[in-house]
Coordinates of N, CA and C in Angstrom, one line a residue:
Q105 N 9.1 4.4 44.8 CA 10.4 5.1 44.6 C 10.4 5.9 43.3
N106 N 10.2 5.2 42.2 CA 10.3 5.8 40.9 C 8.9 6.2 40.4
P107 N 8.6 7.5 40.2 CA 7.2 7.9 39.9 C 6.9 7.5 38.4
D108 N 7.9 7.3 37.6 CA 7.7 6.9 36.2 C 8.1 5.5 35.9
F109 N 7.7 4.6 36.9 CA 8.1 3.2 36.7 C 7.3 2.5 35.6
H110 N 8.1 1.8 34.7 CA 7.4 1.2 33.5 C 7.5 -0.4 33.7
G111 N 8.1 -0.9 34.7 CA 8.1 -2.3 35.0 C 9.3 -3.1 34.3
F112 N 10.3 -2.4 33.9 CA 11.4 -3.1 33.2 C 12.5 -3.3 34.2
S113 N 12.8 -2.3 35.0 CA 13.9 -2.4 35.9 C 13.7 -1.5 37.1
T114 N 14.4 -1.8 38.2 CA 14.3 -0.9 39.4 C 15.1 0.4 39.2
D115 N 16.1 0.3 38.4 CA 16.9 1.5 38.1 C 16.2 2.4 37.1
P116 N 15.9 3.7 37.5 CA 15.1 4.5 36.6 C 15.7 4.7 35.2
H117 N 17.0 4.9 35.1 CA 17.6 5.1 33.8 C 17.5 3.8 32.9
V118 N 17.7 2.7 33.5 CA 17.6 1.4 32.7 C 16.1 1.2 32.4
D119 N 15.2 1.5 33.3 CA 13.8 1.3 33.1 C 13.4 2.1 31.9
V120 N 13.7 3.4 31.8 CA 13.4 4.3 30.7 C 14.0 3.8 29.4
L121 N 15.3 3.4 29.5 CA 16.0 2.9 28.3 C 15.3 1.6 27.7
N122 N 15.0 0.7 28.6 CA 14.3 -0.5 28.2 C 12.9 -0.2 27.7
M123 N 12.2 0.7 28.3 CA 10.8 1.0 27.8 C 10.9 1.6 26.4
R124 N 11.9 2.5 26.2 CA 12.0 3.1 24.8 C 12.4 2.1 23.8
S125 N 13.3 1.2 24.1 CA 13.8 0.2 23.2 C 12.7 -0.8 22.8
V126 N 11.8 -1.2 23.8 CA 10.7 -2.1 23.5 C 9.7 -1.3 22.7
F127 N 9.4 -0.1 23.0 CA 8.5 0.7 22.2 C 9.0 0.8 20.7
L128 N 10.2 1.2 20.6 CA 10.8 1.3 19.2 C 10.7 0.0 18.4
A129 N 11.1 -1.1 19.1 CA 11.1 -2.4 18.4 C 9.6 -2.8 18.1
G130 N 8.7 -2.5 19.0 CA 7.3 -2.9 18.7 C 6.7 -2.1 17.6
V131 N 7.0 -0.8 17.6 CA 6.5 0.0 16.5 C 7.1 -0.3 15.2
S132 N 8.4 -0.6 15.2 CA 9.1 -1.0 14.0 C 8.6 -2.3 13.4
I133 N 8.4 -3.3 14.3 CA 7.8 -4.6 13.9 C 6.4 -4.4 13.3
A134 N 5.6 -3.6 14.0 CA 4.2 -3.4 13.5 C 4.2 -2.7 12.1
I135 N 5.1 -1.8 11.9 CA 5.1 -1.1 10.6 C 5.6 -2.1 9.5
V136 N 6.6 -2.8 9.8 CA 7.2 -3.7 8.8 C 6.2 -4.9 8.5
L137 N 5.7 -5.5 9.5 CA 4.8 -6.6 9.3 C 3.4 -6.1 8.7
G138 N 3.0 -5.0 9.2 CA 1.8 -4.4 8.6 C 1.9 -4.1 7.1
S139 N 3.1 -3.6 6.7 CA 3.3 -3.3 5.3 C 3.4 -4.6 4.5
V140 N 4.1 -5.6 5.0 CA 4.1 -6.9 4.3 C 2.8 -7.5 4.2
F141 N 2.0 -7.4 5.2 CA 0.6 -8.0 5.2 C -0.2 -7.3 4.1
L142 N -0.2 -6.0 4.1 CA -1.0 -5.2 3.1 C -0.5 -5.5 1.7
H143 N 0.8 -5.7 1.5 CA 1.4 -5.9 0.2 C 0.9 -7.3 -0.4
Y144 N 0.8 -8.3 0.5 CA 0.5 -9.6 0.0 C -1.0 -10.0 0.1
L145 N -1.8 -9.0 0.4 CA -3.3 -9.3 0.4 C -3.7 -9.7 -1.0
P146 N -4.7 -10.6 -1.1 CA -5.2 -11.0 -2.4 C -5.8 -9.9 -3.1
D147 N -5.9 -10.0 -4.5 CA -6.5 -9.0 -5.3 C -8.0 -9.2 -5.4
Y148 N -8.7 -8.8 -4.4 CA -10.2 -9.1 -4.3 C -10.9 -8.4 -5.4
G149 N -10.5 -7.2 -5.8 CA -11.2 -6.4 -6.8 C -10.9 -6.8 -8.2
L150 N -10.0 -7.8 -8.4 CA -9.6 -8.3 -9.7 C -9.0 -7.2 -10.6
R151 N -8.4 -6.2 -10.0 CA -7.8 -5.1 -10.7 C -6.6 -5.5 -11.6
D152 N -5.7 -6.3 -11.0 CA -4.6 -6.8 -11.7 C -5.0 -7.7 -12.8
W153 N -5.9 -8.6 -12.6 CA -6.4 -9.5 -13.6 C -7.1 -8.8 -14.7
A154 N -7.8 -7.8 -14.4 CA -8.5 -7.0 -15.5 C -7.5 -6.3 -16.3
R155 N -6.5 -5.8 -15.7 CA -5.4 -5.1 -16.5 C -4.7 -6.0 -17.4
R156 N -4.3 -7.2 -16.9 CA -3.6 -8.2 -17.8 C -4.5 -8.7 -18.9
E157 N -5.8 -8.9 -18.6 CA -6.7 -9.4 -19.6 C -6.9 -8.3 -20.7
A158 N -7.0 -7.1 -20.3 CA -7.1 -6.0 -21.3 C -5.9 -5.9 -22.2
E159 N -4.7 -6.1 -21.6 CA -3.5 -6.1 -22.4 C -3.4 -7.2 -23.4
L160 N -3.9 -8.4 -23.0 CA -3.9 -9.5 -23.9 C -4.9 -9.3 -25.0
Q161 N -6.1 -8.7 -24.7 CA -7.0 -8.4 -25.7 C -6.5 -7.4 -26.7
V162 N -5.8 -6.4 -26.3 CA -5.2 -5.4 -27.2 C -4.2 -6.1 -28.1
R163 N -3.3 -6.9 -27.5 CA -2.3 -7.6 -28.4 C -2.9 -8.5 -29.4
E164 N -4.0 -9.2 -29.0 CA -4.6 -10.1 -30.0 C -5.3 -9.3 -31.1
R165 N -6.0 -8.2 -30.8 CA -6.7 -7.4 -31.8 C -5.6 -6.8 -32.7
E166 N -4.5 -6.3 -32.2 CA -3.5 -5.7 -33.0 C -2.9 -6.8 -34.0
A167 N -2.7 -8.0 -33.5 CA -2.1 -9.0 -34.3 C -3.1 -9.4 -35.4
R168 N -4.4 -9.4 -35.2 CA -5.4 -9.7 -36.2 C -5.7 -8.5 -37.1
G169 N -5.2 -7.3 -36.8 CA -5.5 -6.1 -37.6 C -6.9 -5.6 -37.3
E170 N -7.5 -5.9 -36.3 CA -8.8 -5.4 -35.9 C -8.7 -4.1 -35.1
P171 N -9.7 -3.2 -35.2 CA -9.7 -2.0 -34.3 C -9.7 -2.4 -32.9
L172 N -9.1 -1.6 -32.0 CA -9.2 -1.9 -30.6 C -10.6 -1.8 -30.0
L173 N -11.3 -0.8 -30.5 CA -12.7 -0.6 -30.0 C -13.6 -0.7 -31.2
D174 N -14.8 -1.4 -31.0 CA -15.7 -1.6 -32.0 C -17.1 -1.1 -31.5
S175 N -17.9 -0.5 -32.3 CA -19.2 -0.1 -31.8 C -20.1 -1.2 -31.5
N176 N -19.9 -2.4 -32.1 CA -20.7 -3.6 -31.8 C -19.9 -4.5 -30.9
Y177 N -20.4 -4.8 -29.7 CA -19.7 -5.7 -28.8 C -19.7 -7.1 -29.4
Y178 N -20.9 -7.5 -29.9 CA -21.1 -8.8 -30.5 C -21.3 -8.6 -32.0
D179 N -21.1 -9.6 -32.8 CA -21.3 -9.5 -34.3 C -22.8 -9.5 -34.5
P180 N -23.4 -8.4 -35.1 CA -24.8 -8.3 -35.2 C -25.4 -9.3 -36.2
T181 N -24.7 -9.9 -37.1 CA -25.2 -10.9 -38.0 C -25.5 -12.2 -37.2
R182 N -24.8 -12.4 -36.1 CA -25.0 -13.7 -35.4 C -26.0 -13.6 -34.2
L183 N -26.6 -12.4 -34.0 CA -27.5 -12.2 -32.9 C -28.9 -12.5 -33.3
P184 N -29.6 -13.4 -32.6 CA -31.1 -13.6 -32.9 C -31.9 -12.5 -32.4
L185 N -32.4 -11.6 -33.2 CA -33.2 -10.4 -32.7 C -34.6 -10.7 -32.9
P186 N -35.5 -10.2 -32.1 CA -37.0 -10.3 -32.3 C -37.4 -9.6 -33.5
P187 N -38.5 -10.0 -34.2 CA -38.9 -9.3 -35.4 C -39.4 -7.9 -35.0
R188 N -39.3 -7.0 -35.9 CA -39.7 -5.6 -35.7 C -41.2 -5.6 -36.1
Q189 N -41.9 -4.7 -35.3 CA -43.4 -4.6 -35.5 C -43.7 -3.3 -36.0

């Protein structure tokens, strides 16, 4: 009878209305739940941790009066170096 039958009702108008409302609810739920899922994914790249750690290092160096960047990562007087030849 109805060439555009979607399986919700025998009445064509109710069938289309129910199909559209189920589609709208399904898409809305997928967008909301997908966004929540992506927001709460773990920080696998450790980007947030690296940012917080860098801010802590900057605060500690400023409190001690040290420069933020130093040309020597390690103290050269404490490194055991091989003898020069």
